[in-house]
Coordinates of C-alpha atoms in Angstrom, one line a residue:
Chain A
M987 CA 0.3 0.5 0.2
N988 CA 1.5 3.3 -1.0
Y989 CA -0.5 5.8 0.9
P990 CA 0.8 8.4 2.9
V991 CA -0.4 8.0 7.3
K992 CA -0.3 12.3 7.0
H993 CA -3.9 11.9 5.2
L994 CA -5.1 10.9 8.4
K995 CA -5.5 14.3 10.0
M996 CA -6.2 16.4 6.4
K997 CA -10.3 17.5 6.7
N998 CA -11.1 18.7 3.2
L999 CA -8.2 21.2 3.5
P1000 CA -7.6 22.8 0.2
M1001 CA -4.4 21.6 -1.5
A1002 CA -2.2 23.7 -3.9
K1003 CA -3.2 22.9 -7.0
V1004 CA -1.0 22.3 -10.1
T1005 CA -1.1 22.0 -13.7
H1006 CA 1.5 19.8 -16.1
D1007 CA 1.8 17.3 -19.0
L1008 CA 1.2 13.4 -18.0
Q1009 CA 2.3 10.7 -20.1
L1010 CA 0.0 8.2 -20.9
I1011 CA 1.8 4.4 -20.0
E1012 CA -1.2 2.4 -20.0
N1013 CA -4.9 2.7 -21.6
R1014 CA -6.3 -0.6 -20.9
Q1015 CA -9.8 -1.5 -22.1
L1016 CA -11.6 -3.0 -19.1
N1017 CA -14.7 -3.4 -21.4
P1018 CA -16.2 -1.9 -24.1
A1019 CA -17.7 1.2 -22.3
Y1020 CA -14.7 1.6 -19.6
H1021 CA -11.4 2.1 -19.8
L1022 CA -8.2 2.2 -17.0
L1023 CA -5.6 5.4 -17.7
I1024 CA -2.6 5.6 -16.5
F1025 CA -0.7 8.4 -16.9
K1026 CA 2.8 9.0 -15.3
S1027 CA 4.2 12.1 -14.0
S1028 CA 8.0 13.4 -14.7
V1029 CA 7.6 15.3 -11.6
A1030 CA 6.4 14.2 -8.0
I1031 CA 2.5 14.0 -8.1
P1032 CA 0.8 16.1 -5.5
E1033 CA -1.0 14.2 -2.4
V1034 CA -4.2 13.3 -3.8
F1035 CA -7.5 13.1 -1.1
P1036 CA -10.1 10.2 -1.6
G1037 CA -12.8 12.1 -3.4
Q1038 CA -10.8 14.4 -5.5
F1039 CA -10.7 14.8 -9.0
A1040 CA -8.5 16.1 -11.7
E1041 CA -9.2 18.1 -15.3
L1042 CA -7.9 16.6 -18.1
L1043 CA -7.3 18.6 -21.8
T1044 CA -8.7 16.0 -24.7
P1045 CA -6.4 16.3 -27.4
D1046 CA -6.7 19.7 -29.7
S1047 CA -10.1 19.3 -31.0
A1048 CA -12.8 22.4 -31.5
A1049 CA -15.0 20.2 -31.1
T1050 CA -13.8 18.9 -27.3
F1051 CA -13.0 22.2 -26.2
L1052 CA -13.3 22.1 -22.5
R1053 CA -11.2 20.0 -20.1
R1054 CA -13.0 16.9 -18.4
P1055 CA -13.1 16.6 -15.1
F1056 CA -12.5 13.3 -13.7
S1057 CA -12.7 11.3 -10.2
I1058 CA -8.7 10.2 -9.1
Y1059 CA -9.6 6.6 -9.1
N1060 CA -5.6 6.2 -7.5
A1061 CA -2.3 7.2 -6.9
D1062 CA 0.7 5.8 -6.7
Y1063 CA 3.3 8.1 -5.2
Q1064 CA 6.5 6.1 -5.9
L1065 CA 6.1 5.1 -9.5
N1066 CA 4.2 9.1 -9.6
T1067 CA 1.3 7.3 -11.7
I1068 CA -2.2 8.6 -11.5
Q1069 CA -4.8 6.6 -12.8
F1070 CA -8.4 6.7 -14.1
I1071 CA -11.8 5.1 -14.9
V1072 CA -13.3 6.5 -17.9
K1073 CA -16.4 5.7 -19.1
I1074 CA -17.2 6.5 -22.8
V1075 CA -20.2 8.9 -22.6
G1076 CA -19.1 11.5 -25.1
N1077 CA -16.7 12.5 -27.7
G1078 CA -14.4 14.1 -25.2
T1079 CA -14.1 10.8 -22.8
K1080 CA -13.9 8.7 -26.5
K1081 CA -11.2 11.1 -27.5
L1082 CA -9.5 10.1 -24.0
C1083 CA -9.6 6.5 -24.6
Q1084 CA -8.5 5.9 -27.9
L1085 CA -5.4 7.6 -26.9
S1086 CA -2.1 5.5 -27.6
T1087 CA 0.5 4.8 -24.8
G1088 CA 3.0 7.8 -24.8
A1089 CA 0.4 10.3 -25.8
I1090 CA 0.6 13.3 -23.6
V1091 CA -2.1 14.9 -22.0
N1092 CA -2.5 18.2 -19.7
I1093 CA -3.8 17.5 -16.1
I1094 CA -4.9 20.3 -13.8
Y1095 CA -5.1 18.9 -10.0
P1096 CA -6.1 17.8 -7.3
L1097 CA -9.1 19.8 -7.4
G1098 CA -11.9 20.3 -4.8
K1099 CA -13.0 19.0 -1.4
G1100 CA -13.0 15.1 -0.6
F1101 CA -14.8 12.2 1.8
S1102 CA -14.6 12.8 5.4
I1103 CA -13.1 10.2 7.7
S1104 CA -16.3 8.7 9.5
E1105 CA -15.8 7.6 13.2
G1106 CA -17.8 4.4 13.2
K1107 CA -18.1 1.6 10.6
S1108 CA -19.3 2.9 7.0
L1109 CA -20.9 1.5 4.2
I1110 CA -19.8 2.5 0.6
V1111 CA -21.8 2.3 -2.1
G1112 CA -21.3 2.7 -6.0
G1113 CA -23.1 2.7 -8.9
G1114 CA -21.2 2.3 -12.3
V1115 CA -18.4 4.9 -12.8
G1116 CA -19.3 5.7 -9.8
I1117 CA -17.4 3.3 -8.5
A1118 CA -14.3 5.3 -9.5
P1119 CA -13.4 7.4 -6.7
M1120 CA -14.4 4.5 -4.3
Y1121 CA -11.1 3.2 -4.5
L1122 CA -9.4 5.5 -2.7
L1123 CA -11.4 6.0 -0.1
S1124 CA -11.1 2.4 0.4
K1125 CA -7.4 2.5 0.9
W1126 CA -7.7 5.6 3.2
L1127 CA -10.0 4.3 5.2
T1128 CA -8.0 0.9 5.6
T1129 CA -4.9 3.1 6.5
N1130 CA -6.8 4.9 9.0
N1131 CA -8.1 1.5 10.5
R1132 CA -11.5 2.5 9.7
E1133 CA -13.9 -0.5 9.1
F1134 CA -16.2 -0.6 6.0
D1135 CA -18.3 -3.0 3.8
I1136 CA -18.2 -1.9 -0.2
L1137 CA -21.5 -2.3 -2.4
L1138 CA -20.8 -1.9 -6.3
G1139 CA -24.0 -1.8 -8.1
G1140 CA -24.4 -1.5 -11.7
R1141 CA -27.0 -2.1 -14.8
T1142 CA -25.1 -4.9 -16.2
E1143 CA -21.9 -6.8 -15.1
A1144 CA -19.6 -4.4 -17.8
D1145 CA -20.7 -1.1 -15.1
I1146 CA -18.9 -3.4 -12.2
I1147 CA -15.0 -2.9 -12.5
N1148 CA -11.7 -3.8 -11.0
V1149 CA -13.9 -6.0 -8.4
K1150 CA -10.9 -7.8 -7.3
E1151 CA -8.6 -5.2 -6.7
F1152 CA -11.9 -3.5 -3.8
S1153 CA -11.9 -7.0 -2.0
E1154 CA -8.5 -6.2 -0.9
Y1155 CA -9.8 -3.9 1.3
G1156 CA -12.9 -4.9 2.7
E1157 CA -15.9 -7.1 2.9
L1158 CA -17.4 -6.4 -1.0
D1159 CA -20.9 -7.3 -2.4
I1160 CA -22.4 -6.7 -6.3
T1161 CA -25.6 -6.2 -7.5
T1162 CA -26.6 -5.9 -11.2
E1163 CA -30.2 -5.3 -12.6
N1164 CA -29.8 -7.8 -15.4
G1165 CA -28.8 -10.2 -12.5
K1166 CA -25.5 -11.5 -14.1
L1167 CA -23.0 -10.8 -11.6
G1168 CA -24.0 -10.6 -7.8
Q1169 CA -27.0 -10.3 -6.6
K1170 CA -30.1 -9.2 -9.3
G1171 CA -32.2 -6.0 -8.6
L1172 CA -31.1 -2.2 -7.7
I1173 CA -28.5 -1.4 -5.3
T1174 CA -30.7 0.1 -3.4
T1175 CA -32.3 -3.3 -2.6
H1176 CA -29.3 -4.8 -1.7
P1177 CA -30.0 -6.1 2.4
W1178 CA -26.5 -4.1 3.6
L1179 CA -29.2 -0.7 2.7
K1180 CA -32.3 -2.3 4.2
D1181 CA -31.6 -0.7 8.1
P1182 CA -28.3 0.3 7.8
G1183 CA -28.6 2.2 10.6
S1184 CA -28.0 -1.1 12.9
V1185 CA -24.8 -1.4 11.4
Y1186 CA -23.6 1.8 9.9
S1187 CA -22.8 5.1 11.0
R1188 CA -22.4 6.5 7.4
I1189 CA -22.4 5.8 4.0
Y1190 CA -20.5 7.4 1.2
T1191 CA -21.9 7.4 -2.0
C1192 CA -21.0 8.2 -5.9
G1193 CA -23.2 7.0 -8.6
P1194 CA -26.1 8.1 -10.8
E1195 CA -28.2 10.7 -9.5
A1196 CA -31.2 9.2 -9.0
M1197 CA -29.9 5.5 -7.1
M1198 CA -27.7 8.4 -4.8
R1199 CA -31.0 10.4 -4.0
A1200 CA -32.3 7.0 -3.2
V1201 CA -29.1 5.9 -0.9
A1202 CA -30.0 9.5 0.4
R1203 CA -33.4 8.6 1.6
I1204 CA -32.2 5.8 3.2
A1205 CA -29.6 7.2 5.0
I1206 CA -32.1 9.9 6.1
A1207 CA -34.3 7.2 7.6
S1208 CA -31.9 5.1 9.3
Q1209 CA -31.0 8.5 10.7
I1210 CA -26.9 8.1 9.8
S1211 CA -24.4 10.3 7.8
C1212 CA -24.1 10.5 3.8
E1213 CA -21.6 11.6 2.3
V1214 CA -22.7 12.0 -2.0
S1215 CA -20.1 12.8 -4.5
L1216 CA -21.7 15.2 -7.3
E1217 CA -21.4 15.1 -10.9
N1218 CA -21.4 18.3 -13.0
T1219 CA -20.8 20.1 -16.1
M1220 CA -18.0 22.3 -15.1
A1221 CA -16.0 25.1 -17.2
C1222 CA -13.0 25.3 -15.1
G1223 CA -12.9 23.3 -12.6
F1224 CA -11.4 25.5 -9.8
G1225 CA -14.3 27.8 -8.7
V1226 CA -14.1 30.9 -11.2
C1227 CA -16.4 29.7 -13.8
L1228 CA -19.1 29.6 -11.7
C1229 CA -21.2 26.8 -13.9
C1230 CA -21.2 23.6 -11.5
V1231 CA -23.4 24.9 -8.6
V1232 CA -25.9 23.1 -6.4
A1233 CA -28.3 24.5 -4.3
T1234 CA -27.2 24.4 -0.6
D1235 CA -27.9 25.8 2.7
K1236 CA -25.7 28.5 2.1
G1237 CA -27.1 28.8 -1.1
N1238 CA -25.5 28.3 -4.8
L1239 CA -22.2 26.6 -4.2
C1240 CA -19.9 25.5 -6.8
V1241 CA -19.2 21.7 -7.0
C1242 CA -16.0 21.8 -8.3
T1243 CA -14.8 23.6 -5.0
D1244 CA -17.2 23.4 -2.2
G1245 CA -17.7 20.0 -3.9
P1246 CA -17.9 17.6 -5.8
V1247 CA -18.6 15.7 -1.8
F1248 CA -21.1 17.4 -0.3
N1249 CA -22.8 15.6 3.0
I1250 CA -26.8 15.6 2.1
N1251 CA -27.9 17.4 5.0
N1252 CA -26.4 20.9 3.5
L1253 CA -27.9 19.8 0.4
K1254 CA -31.4 21.4 -1.0
G1255 CA -34.0 18.6 -1.9
W1256 CA -31.9 15.5 -0.7
D1257 CA -34.5 15.3 1.7
Chain B
M954 CA 13.6 43.7 -23.9
P955 CA 10.5 45.6 -25.7
N956 CA 8.4 47.7 -23.6
L957 CA 5.3 46.4 -23.2
E958 CA 4.0 49.0 -21.2
V959 CA 0.4 50.4 -21.9
N960 CA -1.9 53.4 -20.7
I961 CA -5.4 53.2 -20.5
H962 CA -7.0 56.3 -19.7
N963 CA -4.8 57.3 -16.4
L964 CA -3.8 53.6 -15.7
I965 CA -0.5 52.5 -15.9
L966 CA -0.6 49.0 -16.9
K967 CA 2.9 47.2 -16.9
N968 CA 1.8 44.7 -20.2
P969 CA -1.4 45.0 -22.1
V970 CA -2.7 41.6 -20.6
M971 CA -5.7 41.3 -18.2
T972 CA -8.5 38.9 -17.9
A973 CA -12.0 39.0 -18.1
S974 CA -14.3 39.4 -15.7
G975 CA -16.6 36.5 -14.7
T976 CA -13.3 33.9 -15.8
F977 CA -11.1 34.9 -13.2
G978 CA -13.0 35.3 -10.1
Y979 CA -10.9 37.8 -7.8
G980 CA -7.7 36.7 -8.5
Q981 CA -7.2 34.6 -5.6
D982 CA -8.2 31.1 -7.5
F983 CA -5.0 31.5 -10.1
G984 CA -2.0 32.2 -7.0
D985 CA -1.5 28.2 -7.0
F986 CA -0.4 28.3 -10.6
Y987 CA 1.3 31.8 -11.0
D988 CA 2.2 35.2 -9.8
V989 CA -1.2 37.1 -10.5
S990 CA 0.6 40.6 -10.3
K991 CA 2.7 40.2 -13.0
L992 CA -0.8 40.5 -15.3
G993 CA -1.3 44.3 -16.6
G994 CA -4.7 44.3 -15.0
I995 CA -7.2 41.5 -13.1
V996 CA -10.7 42.6 -14.0
T997 CA -12.8 41.2 -11.1
K998 CA -16.4 39.0 -11.0
A999 CA -19.2 41.5 -11.2
V1000 CA -20.1 43.0 -8.1
S1001 CA -23.8 44.4 -7.6
K1002 CA -25.5 46.0 -5.2
E1003 CA -27.4 43.2 -3.5
P1004 CA -26.1 39.3 -3.4
R1005 CA -27.1 37.6 -6.4
Q1006 CA -27.5 33.6 -6.7
G1007 CA -27.6 33.5 -10.5
N1008 CA -29.5 31.3 -12.8
F1009 CA -30.8 28.0 -12.2
Y1010 CA -28.5 24.8 -13.4
P1011 CA -27.2 23.6 -16.0
R1012 CA -25.4 27.0 -16.5
M1013 CA -23.1 25.8 -19.3
A1014 CA -23.2 24.0 -23.0
E1015 CA -20.0 23.5 -24.6
T1016 CA -19.9 24.5 -28.4
T1017 CA -17.6 24.0 -31.4
S1018 CA -14.4 26.2 -30.3
G1019 CA -16.1 27.8 -27.0
M1020 CA -18.8 27.5 -24.5
L1021 CA -22.0 29.2 -23.3
N1022 CA -23.0 30.4 -19.9
A1023 CA -25.7 31.3 -18.0
V1024 CA -24.2 31.8 -15.1
G1025 CA -26.6 35.3 -14.5
L1026 CA -23.5 37.2 -12.4
Q1027 CA -23.6 35.4 -9.1
N1028 CA -22.2 37.5 -6.7
K1029 CA -22.2 38.3 -2.4
G1030 CA -22.8 41.7 -3.2
I1031 CA -20.6 45.6 -2.1
D1032 CA -20.8 44.7 1.7
N1033 CA -18.9 41.2 0.7
F1034 CA -16.7 42.8 -1.5
E1035 CA -15.9 45.7 0.7
S1036 CA -14.9 43.4 3.6
V1037 CA -13.8 40.1 2.3
I1038 CA -12.9 40.5 -1.3
Y1039 CA -11.0 43.6 -1.0
P1040 CA -8.6 43.1 2.1
E1041 CA -7.5 40.2 -0.2
L1042 CA -7.3 42.1 -4.1
K1043 CA -5.0 44.6 -2.0
K1044 CA -2.3 42.1 -1.5
I1045 CA -2.0 41.8 -5.3
N1046 CA 0.2 44.1 -6.9
T1047 CA -1.1 45.3 -9.8
N1048 CA -4.2 46.9 -11.1
I1049 CA -7.4 45.8 -10.1
I1050 CA -10.0 46.8 -12.4
I1051 CA -13.9 46.1 -10.6
N1052 CA -16.8 44.9 -13.0
V1053 CA -20.1 46.1 -11.6
A1054 CA -23.7 44.9 -12.7
G1055 CA -27.0 46.7 -11.6
H1056 CA -30.7 46.0 -12.1
T1057 CA -31.2 49.8 -12.3
V1058 CA -29.5 53.2 -12.6
E1059 CA -29.3 54.3 -9.0
D1060 CA -27.9 50.5 -8.5
Y1061 CA -25.0 50.9 -10.4
V1062 CA -24.3 54.7 -8.8
Y1063 CA -25.1 52.8 -5.3
V1064 CA -21.8 50.4 -6.1
C1065 CA -19.7 52.5 -7.7
E1066 CA -19.9 55.6 -5.3
R1067 CA -18.7 53.5 -2.8
L1068 CA -16.2 51.9 -4.9
N1069 CA -14.4 55.2 -5.5
Q1070 CA -13.5 55.5 -1.7
L1071 CA -11.2 52.3 -1.6
D1072 CA -7.5 53.3 -3.2
H1073 CA -7.0 49.6 -4.1
V1074 CA -9.5 49.6 -6.8
H1075 CA -7.6 51.6 -10.2
A1076 CA -10.7 51.4 -12.0
I1077 CA -14.4 49.9 -13.0
E1078 CA -15.8 47.8 -15.9
L1079 CA -18.8 48.9 -16.1
N1080 CA -21.2 45.7 -17.3
I1081 CA -24.0 47.2 -19.6
S1082 CA -24.0 44.4 -21.8
C1083 CA -24.5 40.8 -19.6
P1084 CA -26.9 38.6 -22.1
N1085 CA -27.8 36.3 -18.5
V1086 CA -29.8 39.0 -16.8
K1087 CA -33.4 40.1 -18.0
D1088 CA -31.9 44.0 -17.4
G1089 CA -28.2 43.7 -17.7
M1090 CA -27.8 43.9 -21.6
A1091 CA -30.8 46.6 -22.1
F1092 CA -28.7 49.6 -21.3
G1093 CA -26.0 48.5 -23.5
T1094 CA -27.9 47.7 -26.5
S1095 CA -29.7 51.2 -26.8
C1096 CA -27.6 54.6 -27.2
P1097 CA -29.7 57.3 -25.0
S1098 CA -29.8 54.4 -22.2
A1099 CA -26.3 53.8 -22.4
T1100 CA -24.9 57.2 -22.8
A1101 CA -27.5 57.7 -19.2
L1102 CA -25.9 55.1 -17.4
T1103 CA -22.3 56.4 -18.4
I1104 CA -23.4 59.5 -17.4
A1105 CA -24.8 58.6 -14.0
V1106 CA -21.7 56.9 -12.8
R1107 CA -19.5 59.7 -14.1
K1108 CA -20.5 61.8 -11.2
V1109 CA -19.9 59.6 -8.3
Y1110 CA -16.5 57.7 -9.9
H1111 CA -13.9 59.7 -10.4
K1112 CA -10.9 57.4 -11.3
T1113 CA -10.6 55.2 -14.4
L1114 CA -14.2 54.6 -16.0
I1115 CA -14.4 51.5 -18.2
V1116 CA -17.5 50.7 -20.1
K1117 CA -17.8 46.9 -21.1
L1118 CA -19.9 46.7 -24.7
S1119 CA -22.1 44.4 -25.9
P1120 CA -21.7 42.8 -29.3
N1121 CA -25.5 42.1 -29.6
V1122 CA -26.4 45.2 -31.3
T1123 CA -27.1 46.5 -34.8
S1124 CA -24.1 49.4 -35.0
I1125 CA -21.3 49.3 -32.3
A1126 CA -19.8 52.2 -33.6
E1127 CA -22.7 54.0 -32.5
I1128 CA -22.9 52.7 -28.8
A1129 CA -19.6 53.1 -28.3
K1130 CA -19.2 57.1 -29.7
A1131 CA -22.9 57.2 -27.3
V1132 CA -20.6 55.9 -23.9
E1133 CA -17.6 57.9 -25.0
D1134 CA -20.3 60.5 -25.0
G1135 CA -21.4 59.7 -21.5
G1136 CA -18.4 60.8 -20.2
A1137 CA -16.4 56.9 -20.1
D1138 CA -12.6 57.0 -20.4
A1139 CA -12.5 53.8 -22.2
L1140 CA -14.5 51.1 -23.7
S1141 CA -14.1 47.2 -23.6
L1142 CA -15.3 44.6 -25.9
I1143 CA -16.9 42.4 -26.7
N1144 CA -19.1 40.9 -24.0
T1145 CA -20.6 37.6 -24.6
L1146 CA -22.3 36.8 -27.7
L1147 CA -26.5 35.8 -27.2
G1148 CA -26.7 32.3 -28.7
M1149 CA -28.0 28.9 -27.7
A1150 CA -27.4 25.3 -27.5
I1151 CA -29.9 22.4 -28.2
D1152 CA -29.6 18.7 -27.7
A1153 CA -31.5 17.1 -30.4
E1154 CA -31.8 13.7 -28.9
K1155 CA -33.8 15.1 -25.7
R1156 CA -35.3 18.0 -27.5
K1157 CA -34.7 20.4 -25.0
T1158 CA -32.8 23.3 -24.2
V1159 CA -29.2 22.8 -22.9
L1160 CA -29.0 25.7 -20.8
S1161 CA -31.8 26.2 -18.4
T1162 CA -32.7 29.8 -19.4
A1163 CA -32.6 28.4 -23.2
M1164 CA -30.2 30.9 -24.3
G1165 CA -26.8 32.3 -23.0
G1166 CA -23.4 34.2 -23.8
L1167 CA -20.7 32.4 -26.1
S1168 CA -17.4 32.7 -25.5
G1169 CA -13.9 31.5 -26.7
P1170 CA -12.5 31.1 -30.3
A1171 CA -15.6 30.8 -31.9
I1172 CA -16.3 34.6 -31.3
K1173 CA -13.0 35.8 -32.3
P1174 CA -13.9 37.2 -35.9
V1175 CA -16.8 39.0 -34.5
A1176 CA -15.0 39.9 -32.0
L1177 CA -11.7 41.6 -33.8
R1178 CA -14.4 43.5 -36.4
M1179 CA -16.1 45.1 -33.6
V1180 CA -12.9 46.1 -31.8
Y1181 CA -12.0 47.7 -35.2
Q1182 CA -14.8 49.1 -35.7
A1183 CA -15.4 50.8 -32.4
S1184 CA -11.2 51.9 -32.4
R1185 CA -12.4 53.8 -35.0
A1186 CA -15.4 55.8 -33.7
V1187 CA -13.7 56.7 -30.7
S1188 CA -10.9 58.4 -29.6
I1189 CA -11.0 57.0 -26.0
P1190 CA -8.8 53.7 -25.8
V1191 CA -10.2 50.4 -26.8
I1192 CA -9.8 46.9 -25.1
G1193 CA -10.1 43.8 -26.9
I1194 CA -11.8 40.7 -25.6
G1195 CA -13.0 38.1 -27.2
G1196 CA -11.2 34.0 -27.7
I1197 CA -8.3 35.1 -27.3
M1198 CA -6.3 31.9 -26.9
N1199 CA -2.6 33.2 -26.7
G1200 CA -0.3 35.6 -27.5
I1201 CA -1.0 35.9 -31.7
D1202 CA -4.3 36.2 -30.8
A1203 CA -3.8 39.3 -28.3
V1204 CA -1.4 40.7 -31.4
E1205 CA -4.5 40.7 -33.7
F1206 CA -6.9 42.8 -31.2
L1207 CA -4.3 44.9 -30.6
L1208 CA -3.5 45.3 -34.8
A1209 CA -7.1 46.0 -34.9
G1210 CA -7.1 49.0 -32.5
A1211 CA -6.9 47.5 -29.3
S1212 CA -4.6 49.4 -26.5
A1213 CA -5.1 46.4 -24.5
V1214 CA -6.6 43.0 -24.0
Q1215 CA -8.4 40.7 -21.9
V1216 CA -7.9 37.0 -21.5
G1217 CA -11.0 35.0 -20.6
T1218 CA -12.5 31.7 -21.8
A1219 CA -8.9 30.4 -22.1
N1220 CA -8.2 30.7 -17.8
F1221 CA -10.7 28.0 -18.0
I1222 CA -8.6 25.8 -20.0
N1223 CA -5.2 26.3 -19.5
P1224 CA -4.5 28.3 -16.1
N1225 CA -1.4 30.1 -16.9
A1226 CA -3.1 31.5 -20.4
A1227 CA -3.0 35.1 -19.5
L1228 CA 0.5 35.0 -18.5
E1229 CA 1.8 32.8 -21.5
T1230 CA -0.1 35.3 -23.7
I1231 CA 2.2 38.1 -22.2
T1232 CA 5.2 36.2 -23.0
G1233 CA 3.3 35.8 -26.4
I1234 CA 3.4 39.7 -27.2
E1235 CA 7.0 39.8 -26.0
D1236 CA 8.4 36.8 -29.3
Y1237 CA 6.5 38.4 -31.1
L1238 CA 7.3 42.1 -30.5
N1239 CA 11.4 40.0 -30.8
R1240 CA 10.7 38.3 -33.6
H1241 CA 9.7 41.1 -35.8
S1242 CA 12.0 43.7 -34.0
I1243 CA 9.8 46.2 -32.5
N1244 CA 10.4 47.8 -29.2
D1245 CA 7.7 48.8 -28.0
V1246 CA 3.9 47.1 -28.2
N1247 CA 2.1 50.7 -28.6
E1248 CA 3.6 50.7 -32.0
L1249 CA 1.5 48.1 -32.7
I1250 CA -1.4 49.5 -32.0
G1251 CA -4.0 50.0 -34.9
M1252 CA -1.1 49.1 -37.5
L1253 CA -2.8 47.4 -39.7

C-alpha cells in the first residue's frame, strides 16, 4: 500500500493545485464502455485526497474545447502514476480512451473537497462509473483503521469494474440489474441497505443521481450521515466560472470547489 | 527587452494583458499557478449592490471552439466585496478593475460610489452588456440608455471608468460613441454573444435559461471586427476581448485597434493562459524587432 499516513489528519483542506503534462503509460480497455488510463508524471505527483478529481485536457479538438473532470481512481507516490476509470459517454471521453501509450495529456489537480473520515463503521455505495472515487476511499479508510463494507452496483456486469482490487480492502458485495453478477436488482434493494443504521454510522456514495438520491433517503430514514459525490458540467473545475452550482443551505455553491463531496444535510432538495 | 507598458486613460499597465470578468474570480484562485501581479490588470467577477444567486443549473454548454454560459452574475454583493474580497485584492500588486453590474441606474451609482472610496480599486468596468440577466443588457443595447448610465456613474466615480460593450447590437460604432459622449475613459469589448444550444436527442435546450453567452475562439472574428469598428469611431482607448488564447491572438486585437486585451475563457482551459499571452506578445515583438508594444496598436 502506498498511501501516506499523514492523510489521517487531513480533513478537506484545500491543497495547492498544479497543472502539467502527463504521459499515458497504459490504456487498458476493461470492457467496451470502460477504460483504465494510467498516466506517469515526470515530477512528483501531489497528494490526492479520496473524492478529489482532476481536469484532463482532451487532445486538440474544436469539438471538445473544454477539459473533462474525472475522479481520481488511484495514485502511486513511488511510481508517480495516477489512474482514472473512464466511461465513454461522449466525444471527450471517447478521444481520451482512443489515445495510445505515450500520448501527452495535460492535467490540473488535485481539485475539490473529498470525503471526510467517519468515526464508526461505514458503507461505501458505488454505482456504475461512480465506483471510480471509491477505490482511493477504501485505501484511505483502511490506512486509518476504519471498518467499512463495499457495495458496488451496475446495470449489467459490464458496469462492475476492478472488483478484485476492491475486495483487498473490505467486505464486498455486488448487485446488477440483470442479475448476471452478484445479487439481482437495484443496489438500493441490497440487504445492507435495509436497515443500515443498525450496522453503519455513515454511507459514502457516488453514482447516477437517481441512485444517490435513493441512497440518501435510506440514510435519512436510518438517521445516519451520508456523503455524496456529485457530478456537474464544469468549464474550469477550480471555482472561477461558476457554472457547476448546486443548491445548498448556503445558497448556490460550486460542485468543483465546495464539493464534489457534500454531506446531504447541506444539500437542498435531498431529503 | 521590448517595452510592454501601455496606458488606458490614467492607468499604467505593465503589459497589455488583463483577465476578463467572470473568468478569473477575484484573482485568488489562480495564485497556485502563478503570481497574478505579473498581469497588466485583473478584472474581477461582477459586483452588484445586493447578493445574487444567479441562474438555475445547467449553466454551461460546450460548443465548437467555445462555450455558452448562463451564470447570471452570481456574486455576494458589495458589502461582502468590501469586507471579505477587497482585503485580499489589496495584496495583489497590479491594477484592480472591478466589474460592476446592476438592475437600475441607482444600483450602478450606489456600487460605483462605494468603489470610488477604495484606494486599491484602480478602475471600474461597467457591465452594461450581460446577456444572462433580464435587465443587464438593456442598458447596453440602446444609445440613450448607455449614455445616461455612463453620465450617472461618471458623476460619482472619479477614477478610470471603462464601459464594457455588448456585441448584441446593430451598430457597435454608435454605441461606442454614445458611451464616449457619456464620459467613459475607455471601452472594453466584446462581452459574450447571445446564443443557444439544443440537445437534439432530448429535444430540449441545454441551458436552464434556453439562451446564454457565447465565448471562446468561436467569437474571435466577430470581436476583432467590432474592436476595429469601435476603435475607429472613438478617441478613447479600446480594450479588446473575445476568444484570445495566446499572444498571437492578442497581437491581432492590438493591430485591430485595441490598446490592451483581456483573456477570458482561455483561463478555464489553460490556467496559465494570461501569463503565456504576455510572453507570447513579447516573443512576437522580439521576432519582428519591435521595441515598443504601442507601435502595434491600430497598425494594420
